[in-house]
Each structure stands twice: as C-alpha cells, then as structure tokens.
Coordinates of C-alpha atoms and ligand atoms in Angstrom, one line a residue:
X1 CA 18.1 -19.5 46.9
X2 CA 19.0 -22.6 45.0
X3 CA 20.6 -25.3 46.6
X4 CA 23.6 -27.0 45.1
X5 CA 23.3 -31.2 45.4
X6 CA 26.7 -31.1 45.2
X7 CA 27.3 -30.2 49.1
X8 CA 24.3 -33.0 49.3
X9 CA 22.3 -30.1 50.9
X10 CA 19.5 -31.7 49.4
X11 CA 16.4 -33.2 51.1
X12 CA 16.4 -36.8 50.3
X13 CA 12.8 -37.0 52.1
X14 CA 11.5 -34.4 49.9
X15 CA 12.7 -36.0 46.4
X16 CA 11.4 -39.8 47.5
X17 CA 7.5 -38.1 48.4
X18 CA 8.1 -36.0 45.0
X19 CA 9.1 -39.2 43.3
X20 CA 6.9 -41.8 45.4
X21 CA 9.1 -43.8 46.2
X22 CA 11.6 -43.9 49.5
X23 CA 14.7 -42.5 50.9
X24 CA 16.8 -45.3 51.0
X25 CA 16.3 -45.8 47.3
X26 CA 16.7 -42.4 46.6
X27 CA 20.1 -42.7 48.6
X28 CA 21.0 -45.5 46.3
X29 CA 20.3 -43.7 43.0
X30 CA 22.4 -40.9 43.9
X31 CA 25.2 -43.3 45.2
X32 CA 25.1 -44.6 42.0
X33 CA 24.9 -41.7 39.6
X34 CA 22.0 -43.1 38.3
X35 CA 20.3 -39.9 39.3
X36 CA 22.8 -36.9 39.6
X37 CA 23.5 -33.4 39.6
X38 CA 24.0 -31.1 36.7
X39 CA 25.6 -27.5 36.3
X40 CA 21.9 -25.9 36.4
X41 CA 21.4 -27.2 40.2
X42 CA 19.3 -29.6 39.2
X43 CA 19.1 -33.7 39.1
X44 CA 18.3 -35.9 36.6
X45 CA 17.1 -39.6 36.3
X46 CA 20.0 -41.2 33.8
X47 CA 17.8 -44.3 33.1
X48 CA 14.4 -45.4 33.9
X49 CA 13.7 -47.6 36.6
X50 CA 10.7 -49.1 37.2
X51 CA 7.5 -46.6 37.2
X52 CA 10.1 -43.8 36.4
X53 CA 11.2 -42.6 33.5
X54 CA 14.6 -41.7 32.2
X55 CA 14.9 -38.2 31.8
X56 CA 13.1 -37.0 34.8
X57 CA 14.4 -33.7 36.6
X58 CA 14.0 -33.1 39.8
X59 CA 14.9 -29.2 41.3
X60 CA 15.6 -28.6 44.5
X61 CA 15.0 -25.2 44.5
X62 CA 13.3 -23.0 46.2
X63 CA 10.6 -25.4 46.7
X64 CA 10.5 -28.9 45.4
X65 CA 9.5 -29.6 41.8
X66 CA 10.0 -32.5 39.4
X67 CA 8.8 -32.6 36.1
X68 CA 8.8 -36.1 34.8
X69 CA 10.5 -38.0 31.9
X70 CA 8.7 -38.2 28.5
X71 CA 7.6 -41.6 28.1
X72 CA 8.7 -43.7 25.0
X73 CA 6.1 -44.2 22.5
X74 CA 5.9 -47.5 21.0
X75 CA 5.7 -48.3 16.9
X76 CA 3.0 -50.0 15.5
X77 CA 5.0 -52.8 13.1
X78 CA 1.7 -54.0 11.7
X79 CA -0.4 -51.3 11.7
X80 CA -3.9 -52.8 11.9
X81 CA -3.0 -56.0 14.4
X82 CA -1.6 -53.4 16.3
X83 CA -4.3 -50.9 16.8
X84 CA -6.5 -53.9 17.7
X85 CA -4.2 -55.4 20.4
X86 CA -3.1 -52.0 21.5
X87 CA -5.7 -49.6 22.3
X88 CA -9.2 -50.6 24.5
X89 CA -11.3 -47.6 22.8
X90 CA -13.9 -47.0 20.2
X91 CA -11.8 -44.6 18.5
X92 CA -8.5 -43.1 17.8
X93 CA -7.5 -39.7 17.3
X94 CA -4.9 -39.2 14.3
X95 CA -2.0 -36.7 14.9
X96 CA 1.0 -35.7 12.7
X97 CA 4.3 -36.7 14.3
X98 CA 6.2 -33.5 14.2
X99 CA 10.5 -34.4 13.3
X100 CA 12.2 -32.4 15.3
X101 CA 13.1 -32.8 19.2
X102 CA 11.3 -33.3 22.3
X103 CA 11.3 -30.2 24.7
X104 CA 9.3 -30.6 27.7
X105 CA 8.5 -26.4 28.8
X106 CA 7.7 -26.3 32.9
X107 CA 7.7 -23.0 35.0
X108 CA 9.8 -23.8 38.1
X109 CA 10.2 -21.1 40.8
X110 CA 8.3 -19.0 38.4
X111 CA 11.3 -19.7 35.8
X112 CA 10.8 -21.3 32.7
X113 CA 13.2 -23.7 31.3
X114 CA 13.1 -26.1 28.7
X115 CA 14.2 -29.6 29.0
X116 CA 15.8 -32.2 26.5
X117 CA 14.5 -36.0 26.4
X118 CA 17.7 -36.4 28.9
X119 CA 16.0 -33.9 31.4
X120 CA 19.2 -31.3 30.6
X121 CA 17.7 -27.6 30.9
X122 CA 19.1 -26.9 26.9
X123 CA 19.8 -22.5 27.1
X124 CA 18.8 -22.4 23.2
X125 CA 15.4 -24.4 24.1
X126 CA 14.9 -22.0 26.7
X127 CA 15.8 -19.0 25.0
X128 CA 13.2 -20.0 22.2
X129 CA 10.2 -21.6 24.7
X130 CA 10.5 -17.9 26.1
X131 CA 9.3 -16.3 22.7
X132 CA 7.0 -19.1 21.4
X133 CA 5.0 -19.5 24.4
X134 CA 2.8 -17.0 26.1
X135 CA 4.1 -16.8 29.8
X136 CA 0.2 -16.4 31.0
X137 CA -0.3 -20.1 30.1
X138 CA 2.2 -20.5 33.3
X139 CA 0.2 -18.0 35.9
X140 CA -3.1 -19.6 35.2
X141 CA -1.6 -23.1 35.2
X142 CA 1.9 -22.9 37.2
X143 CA 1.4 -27.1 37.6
X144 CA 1.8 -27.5 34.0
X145 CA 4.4 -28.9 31.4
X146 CA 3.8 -28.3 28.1
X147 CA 5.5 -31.3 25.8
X148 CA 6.0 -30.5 22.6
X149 CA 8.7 -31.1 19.6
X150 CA 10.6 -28.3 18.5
X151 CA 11.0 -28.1 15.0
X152 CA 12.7 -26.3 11.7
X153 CA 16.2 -25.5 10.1
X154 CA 17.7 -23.4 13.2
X155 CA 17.9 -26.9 15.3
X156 CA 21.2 -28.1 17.0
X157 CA 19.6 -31.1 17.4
X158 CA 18.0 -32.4 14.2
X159 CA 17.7 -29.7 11.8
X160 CA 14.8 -30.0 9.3
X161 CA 13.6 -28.0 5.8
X162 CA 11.2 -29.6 5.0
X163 CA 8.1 -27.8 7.1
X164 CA 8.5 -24.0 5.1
X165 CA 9.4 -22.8 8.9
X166 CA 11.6 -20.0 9.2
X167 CA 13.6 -20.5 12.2
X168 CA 12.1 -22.9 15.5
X169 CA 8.7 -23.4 15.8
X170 CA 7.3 -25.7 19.2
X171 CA 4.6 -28.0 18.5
X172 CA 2.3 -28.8 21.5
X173 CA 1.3 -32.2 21.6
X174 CA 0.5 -32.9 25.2
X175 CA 0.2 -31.6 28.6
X176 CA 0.7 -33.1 32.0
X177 CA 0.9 -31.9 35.3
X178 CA 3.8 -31.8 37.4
X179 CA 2.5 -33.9 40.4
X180 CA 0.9 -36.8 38.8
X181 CA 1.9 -36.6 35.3
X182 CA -1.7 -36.5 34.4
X183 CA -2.5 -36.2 31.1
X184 CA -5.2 -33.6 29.5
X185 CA -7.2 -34.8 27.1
X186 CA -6.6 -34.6 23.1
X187 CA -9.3 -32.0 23.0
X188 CA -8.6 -30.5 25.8
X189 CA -5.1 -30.1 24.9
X190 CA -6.5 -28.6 21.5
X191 CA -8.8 -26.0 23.3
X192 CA -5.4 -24.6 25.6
X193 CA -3.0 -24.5 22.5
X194 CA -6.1 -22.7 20.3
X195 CA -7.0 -20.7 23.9
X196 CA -3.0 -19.3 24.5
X197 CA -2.2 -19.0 21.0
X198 CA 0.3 -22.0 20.8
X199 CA 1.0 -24.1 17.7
X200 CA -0.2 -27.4 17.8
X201 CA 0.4 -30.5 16.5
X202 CA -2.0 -31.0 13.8
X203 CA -5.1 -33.7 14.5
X204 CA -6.3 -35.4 11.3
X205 CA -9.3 -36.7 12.5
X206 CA -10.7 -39.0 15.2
X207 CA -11.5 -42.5 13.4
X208 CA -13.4 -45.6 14.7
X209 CA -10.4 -48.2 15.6
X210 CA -11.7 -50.7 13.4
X211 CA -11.3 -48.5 10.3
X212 CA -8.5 -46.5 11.6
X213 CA -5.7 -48.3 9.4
X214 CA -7.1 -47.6 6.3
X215 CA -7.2 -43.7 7.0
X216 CA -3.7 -43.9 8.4
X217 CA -2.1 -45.6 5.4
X218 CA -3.7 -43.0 3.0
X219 CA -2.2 -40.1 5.6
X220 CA 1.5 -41.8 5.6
X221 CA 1.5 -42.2 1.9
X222 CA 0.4 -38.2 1.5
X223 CA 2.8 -37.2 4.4
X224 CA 5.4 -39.3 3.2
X225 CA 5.4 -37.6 -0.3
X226 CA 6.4 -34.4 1.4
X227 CA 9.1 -35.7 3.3
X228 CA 7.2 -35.7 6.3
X229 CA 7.3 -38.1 9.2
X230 CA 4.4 -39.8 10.1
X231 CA 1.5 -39.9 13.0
X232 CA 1.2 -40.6 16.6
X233 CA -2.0 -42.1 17.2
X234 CA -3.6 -41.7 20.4
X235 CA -6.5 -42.6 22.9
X236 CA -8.9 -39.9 22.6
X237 CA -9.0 -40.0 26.7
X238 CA -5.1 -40.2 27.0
X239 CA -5.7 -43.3 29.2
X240 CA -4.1 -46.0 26.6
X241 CA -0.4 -44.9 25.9
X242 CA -0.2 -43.6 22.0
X243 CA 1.2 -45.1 19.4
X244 CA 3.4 -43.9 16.8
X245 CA 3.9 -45.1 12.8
X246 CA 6.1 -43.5 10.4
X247 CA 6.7 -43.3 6.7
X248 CA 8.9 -45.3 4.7
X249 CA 10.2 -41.9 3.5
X250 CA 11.2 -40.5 6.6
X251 CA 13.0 -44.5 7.4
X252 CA 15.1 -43.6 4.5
X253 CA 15.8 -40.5 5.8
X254 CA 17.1 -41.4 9.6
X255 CA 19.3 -44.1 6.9
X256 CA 20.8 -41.4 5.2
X257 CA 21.7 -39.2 8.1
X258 CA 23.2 -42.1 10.1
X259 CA 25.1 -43.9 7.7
X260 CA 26.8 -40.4 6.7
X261 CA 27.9 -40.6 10.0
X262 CA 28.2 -44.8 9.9
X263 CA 30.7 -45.7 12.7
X264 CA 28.7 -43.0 15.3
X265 CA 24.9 -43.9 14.8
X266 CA 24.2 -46.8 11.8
X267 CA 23.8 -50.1 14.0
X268 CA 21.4 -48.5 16.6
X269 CA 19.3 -47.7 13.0
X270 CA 20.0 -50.0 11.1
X271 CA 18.1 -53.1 12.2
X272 CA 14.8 -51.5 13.2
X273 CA 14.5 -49.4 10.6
X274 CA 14.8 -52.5 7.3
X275 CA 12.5 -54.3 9.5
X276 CA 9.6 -51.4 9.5
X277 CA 10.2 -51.3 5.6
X278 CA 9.6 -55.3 5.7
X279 CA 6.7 -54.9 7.4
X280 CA 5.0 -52.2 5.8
X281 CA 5.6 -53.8 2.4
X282 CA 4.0 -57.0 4.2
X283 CA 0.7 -54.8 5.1
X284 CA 0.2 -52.9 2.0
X285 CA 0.6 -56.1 0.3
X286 CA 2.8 -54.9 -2.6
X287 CA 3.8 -56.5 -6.0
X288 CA 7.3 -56.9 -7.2
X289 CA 7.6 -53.6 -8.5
X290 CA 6.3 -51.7 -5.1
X291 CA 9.6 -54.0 -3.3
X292 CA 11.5 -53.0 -6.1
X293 CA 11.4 -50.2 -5.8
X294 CA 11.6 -50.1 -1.7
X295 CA 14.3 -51.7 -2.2
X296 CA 16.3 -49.2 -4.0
X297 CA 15.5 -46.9 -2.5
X298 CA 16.8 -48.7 1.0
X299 CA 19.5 -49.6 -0.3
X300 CA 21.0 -46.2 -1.9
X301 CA 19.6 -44.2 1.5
X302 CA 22.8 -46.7 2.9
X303 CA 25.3 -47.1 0.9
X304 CA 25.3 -43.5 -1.2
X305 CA 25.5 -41.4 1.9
X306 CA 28.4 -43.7 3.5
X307 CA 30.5 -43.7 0.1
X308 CA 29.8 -40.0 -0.1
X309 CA 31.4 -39.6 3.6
X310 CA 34.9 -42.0 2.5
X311 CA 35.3 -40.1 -0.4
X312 CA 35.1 -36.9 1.7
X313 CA 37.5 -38.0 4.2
X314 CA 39.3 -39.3 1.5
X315 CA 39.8 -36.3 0.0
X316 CA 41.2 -34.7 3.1
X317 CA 37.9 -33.5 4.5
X318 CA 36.9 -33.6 8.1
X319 CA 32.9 -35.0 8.6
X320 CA 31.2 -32.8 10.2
X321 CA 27.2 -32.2 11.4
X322 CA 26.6 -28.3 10.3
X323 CA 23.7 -27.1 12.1
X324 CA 22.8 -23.5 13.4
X325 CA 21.2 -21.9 15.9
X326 CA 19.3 -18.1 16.2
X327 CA 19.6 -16.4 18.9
X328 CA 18.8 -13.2 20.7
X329 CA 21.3 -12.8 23.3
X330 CA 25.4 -13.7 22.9
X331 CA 24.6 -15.2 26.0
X332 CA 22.4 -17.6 25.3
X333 CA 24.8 -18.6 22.6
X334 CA 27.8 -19.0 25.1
X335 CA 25.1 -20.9 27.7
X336 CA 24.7 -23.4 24.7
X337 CA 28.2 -24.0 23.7
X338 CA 28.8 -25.1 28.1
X339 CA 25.8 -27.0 27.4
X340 CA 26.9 -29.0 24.6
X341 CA 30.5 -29.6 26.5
X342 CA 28.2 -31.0 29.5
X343 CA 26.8 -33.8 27.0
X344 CA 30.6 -34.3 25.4
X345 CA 29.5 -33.1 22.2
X346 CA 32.8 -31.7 20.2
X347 CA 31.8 -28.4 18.5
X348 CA 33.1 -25.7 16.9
X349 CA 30.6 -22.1 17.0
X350 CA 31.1 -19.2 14.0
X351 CA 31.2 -15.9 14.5
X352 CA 28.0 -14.5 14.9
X353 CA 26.0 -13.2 12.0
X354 CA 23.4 -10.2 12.7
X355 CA 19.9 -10.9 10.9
X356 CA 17.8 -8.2 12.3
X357 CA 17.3 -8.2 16.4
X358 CA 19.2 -11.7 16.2
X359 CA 22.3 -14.1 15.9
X360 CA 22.9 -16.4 13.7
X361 CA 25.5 -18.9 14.4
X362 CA 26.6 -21.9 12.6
X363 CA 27.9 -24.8 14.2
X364 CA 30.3 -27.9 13.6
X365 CA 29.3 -30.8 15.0
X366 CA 32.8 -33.3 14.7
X367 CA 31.8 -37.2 14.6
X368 CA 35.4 -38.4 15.7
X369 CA 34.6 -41.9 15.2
X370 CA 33.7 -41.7 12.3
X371 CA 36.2 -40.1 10.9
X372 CA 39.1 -41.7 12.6
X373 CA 37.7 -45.4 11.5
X374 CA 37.5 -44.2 8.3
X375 CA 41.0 -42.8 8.2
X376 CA 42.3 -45.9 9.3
X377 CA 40.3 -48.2 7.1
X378 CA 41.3 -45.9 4.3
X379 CA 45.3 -46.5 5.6
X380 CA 45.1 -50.2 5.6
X381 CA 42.8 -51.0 8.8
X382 CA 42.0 -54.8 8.2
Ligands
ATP1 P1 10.8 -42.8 21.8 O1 11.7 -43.1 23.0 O2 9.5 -42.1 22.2 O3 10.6 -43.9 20.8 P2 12.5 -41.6 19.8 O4 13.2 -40.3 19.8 O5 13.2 -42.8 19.6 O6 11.7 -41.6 21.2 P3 10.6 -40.9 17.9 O7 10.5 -42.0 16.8 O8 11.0 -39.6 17.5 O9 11.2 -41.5 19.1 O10 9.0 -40.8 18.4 C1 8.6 -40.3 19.6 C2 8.7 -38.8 19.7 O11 7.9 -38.2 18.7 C3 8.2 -38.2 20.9 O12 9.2 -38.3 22.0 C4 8.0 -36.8 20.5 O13 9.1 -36.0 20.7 C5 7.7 -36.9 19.0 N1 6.4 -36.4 18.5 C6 6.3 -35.6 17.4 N2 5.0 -35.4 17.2 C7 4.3 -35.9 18.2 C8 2.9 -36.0 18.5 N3 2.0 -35.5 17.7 N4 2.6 -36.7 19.6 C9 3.5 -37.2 20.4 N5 4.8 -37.2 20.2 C10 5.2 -36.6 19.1
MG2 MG1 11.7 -37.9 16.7

C-alpha cells in the first residue's frame, strides 16, 4: 500500500538514510516545501541543496526508493581551454546531444514511471517509457535508472522535426543506480542499450583531449547544418562530470522559440545564448564575413519571431504553443492534462484523432503573459 505524505505518515528516518543526510534536516525541507508531496504519493526536491540535486523523488511506497535529480551539465564557452581545465583524462568520448527532454525511467515497487527534470512522474512519459523500453532491463537490474532524452514531433514538452522520427523515440545516455547514483561507464552503457535493444545516444568517437576540439568543431559545424543540437562530451570512466557544447544553429533556434513567446521565456535566453555566439566566433577565429553573417542571422532569430507574434496578437489572434501528444489509452491522455494543471500550465486538449491502435491529440499551450503584455503595449502601455 502506498502511503500518502500528506497525513505525514511518512518515515522521516527512512528518507534522511535514503538521502544521507538527517532527520532534522529532512524535517526542515518538508516544513519548508522545499521537498513536498505531489498527487502520485511521492516527494520531490524543489531545489538543490548542497550534495542534492533538484529534481530528486523520493517514494515512500511500499518500500523506500529515491531516484536522484539529473545533474546539470555545464557548457564549454571556449571549447579547447575548457576541455583542458575540465576534464583530468587522456581521452574524451564524443556524444550527440539529443533536443528533446530529460526523462529519467526507474522501476519502483516493480512500477515503472518516468520522471521530468522536476522529479514529476509525467503519464505521457510513462505511457511511452512502457513501449520503448524492454521491461526485462528492470528484472535483471531492478536498481537501475535509465536517463535518457525523449525526442521527436509528438512532444508536449519541446517538440522537434528535425530527427525523421515518427512519433517519441527515448535516447539512453546514461545509467545510474538508485542507491549511490553511480554511473556505468560510456561503454558499458553502450553494451546494455545494444544488449536490451534500446536506442542510444549516438557516440562519435573517443578522441585524445588534446585533439578533441578540432574533432568537435568539425562535428558542430556538420550537426549544426542539419538543425541538430550539438554534443555532450564525456569522461570515458564517468568520473569527471561531462560537458556539453552546442551549435550556433540550434542557439538560433532556442532564440526563435523564446522570443515568439518574448515576455514568458526571452531574458532567461537571451544573455547566455549571444554570449555562446561571441565566443564561438572568438574560437573559430572568423573574418568579417563569418560575423556578418552570425550576426544576421542572431539578430533576425530575435526580432522576426517577436514582430511575427505582435502582428498576430495584433490581428486578434491568441499566441499559443501547439504541440501533440500520441497516445494509447484515453486515460493516459486525461492523466496528462491533471498533470499539466499540477505544473500550472494553461492548456486546451482536442478531440482525439484515431491513427491506427492510437490517439492523437493536439494541444494549446496559452502563454498569458505574453499575450496580455502585448495587448497592452499594443493599447498604449508606456
Ligand atoms: P542543464 O541543467 O543540464 O544545463 P538544460 O535543460 O538547461 O539542463 P541542456 O542545454 O538541454 O540543458 O543540456 C543538458 C541536457 O542535455 C541533459 O539534461 C539531457 O537531458 C540532454 N542530453 C541530450 N543528449 C545527451 C547526451 N548524449 N548526454 C547527456 N545529456 C544529454
Ligand atoms: Mg535540452
């Protein structure tokens, strides 16, 4: 039977051994809502705090089991200073970085649910974790979570075209276990994925560090011409924390999408995201024609999606984010839509479409601030 931490039927004793740390500052997290309960009996870490990361889960079911937060991956600014400073090994192994979202996949209780970067069990993940991933990988290894990014068109989250995948497709890119969050080991990670029959992320090639920047920038530039993202670049051990680097391209892209939606995302993208361009253009050491062009190319993924967005809610339009989701069962489309409430996301579902054994539903994702500060900019805000 699952326990509800509501009634504070929980054992406090059990989460601070689970979590390493003690009672008394489990007692203040909860106090605090920094770690609290959600509608799928479970708890969740709202921020990090020191050695723990934000988006850990913890269920007290019917035994104790956390899985922990996804750590943030830092960007390499410069990318060969930053190999050199960053990583303590010979070598580096090269992976694509996948655009899509994080989904940690753990079996708890012999259940499997999918968590967001927040540690929120998401019903569509789930739904789609249960098809994509072999349930044997979780009887032979019940200690498991399998992180990967979930990626393609039918995404609520950040819905992509650009990969030729059909629907949602999960990318493996590493596994740790439950208790200590221990990593596997690039190639070990390989040998499971290729073993259970799971997509992986793919691995360009392990490169000597000294070298490894050369190799990179000729993968960005080929990725980037397809609109793809970039690579995570990581200690062939997993004892050095990876590193990730992306492509101007996909910079322009993240501009586009949040200044389309400019008064609910553009500052917390803006900034970093001119600076990577600065940078890059710094490293590759272009000529006037290679900023030139950068820089039109920056500066029309900002203003032409924002002008685009006042001219629709001029026009009387409402901005909304239109993304879909595929489903098998009605249910887990009715699951989602409580799901999206719980993170105070306004959206409106279609009717259900039948394509073969499954459901496709569109969805309206409404950006209120946006639209109301352009309404009232547009009616004489000063
Ligand atoms: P972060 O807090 O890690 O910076 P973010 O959402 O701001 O999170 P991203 O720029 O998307 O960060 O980069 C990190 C994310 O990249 C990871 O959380 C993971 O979901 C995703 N990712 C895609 N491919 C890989 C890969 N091959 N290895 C590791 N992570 C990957
Ligand atoms: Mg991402």
């Amino acid at each position: 039977m699952r326990k509800d931490p509501e009634d504070m039927d929980i054992d406090i004793k059990r989460i601070a051994e689970l979590l390493h740390t003690t009672e008394q500052r489990i007692r203040g997290l909860l106090k605090r809502g920094t770690l609290h309960s959600t509608p799928t009996h479970h708890l969740i870490l709202e921020r990090s705090i020191s050695k723990i990361e934000v988006g850990t889960a913890i269920f007290p079911w019917e035994t104790y089991e956390v899985v922990w937060g996804f750590p943030k991956i830092h960007r390499a600014m410069m990318l060969e200073p930053a190999l050199r400073t960053h990583f303590t090994t010979e070598s580096v192994a090269v992976e694509e970085k996948m655009n899509g979202y994080n989904t940690r996949v753990a079996s708890i209780n012999g259940q499997i649910v999918a968590l967001t970067r927040g540690g929120h069990i998401c019903p569509y993940t789930t739904e789609k974790a249960e098809s994509l991933i072999p349930e044997k990988i979780f009887t032979d290894h019940p200690e498991w979570v399998l992180c990967g990014e979930m990626v393609g068109p039918d995404s609520p989250y950040a819905p992509k075209e650009t990969y030729g995948i059909e629907s949602l497709q999960f990318f493996l890119f590493d596994i740790h276990e439950k208790k200590g969050g221990k990593p596997l080991t690039v190639a070990e990670r390989q040998e499971v994925a290729e073993e259970y029959g799971i997509q992986s992320t793919r691995l360009f090639g392990t490169y000597p560090l000294n070298e490894a920047h050369h190799k990179i920038r000729e993968i960005i530039q080929m990725l980037g011409a397809s609109g793809r993202e970039g690579v995570v670049i990581k200690d062939p051990e997993m004892r050095d924390p990876p590193l990730k680097y992306t492509s101007s391209q996909s910079n322009c892209d993240d501009l586009k999408y949040a200044f389309t939606y400019y008064h609910d995302y553009a500052r917390s993208f803006f900034y970093s995201r001119v600076m990577r361009e600065a940078f890059q253009s710094v490293e590759w050491r272009e000529g006037p024609a290679e900023i030139e062009r950068r820089a039109l190319q920056l500066g029309e993924s900002i203003l032409k999606p924002m002008i685009q967005s006042i001219k629709r809610v001029q026009s009387g339009e409402k901005l909304v984010e239109n993304v879909k989701i595929r489903v098998k069962s009605l249910k887990t489309s009715e699951k989602f839509k409580e799901h999206l409430r719980t993170l105070g996301i306004d959206a409106v579902f279609s009717d259900p479409v039948k394509i073969r054994d499954e459901y496709l539903i569109k969805i309206q994702k409404i950006n209120h601030r946006t639209n109301d500060k352009t309404e009232s900019i547009l009616s004489g805000e000063t």
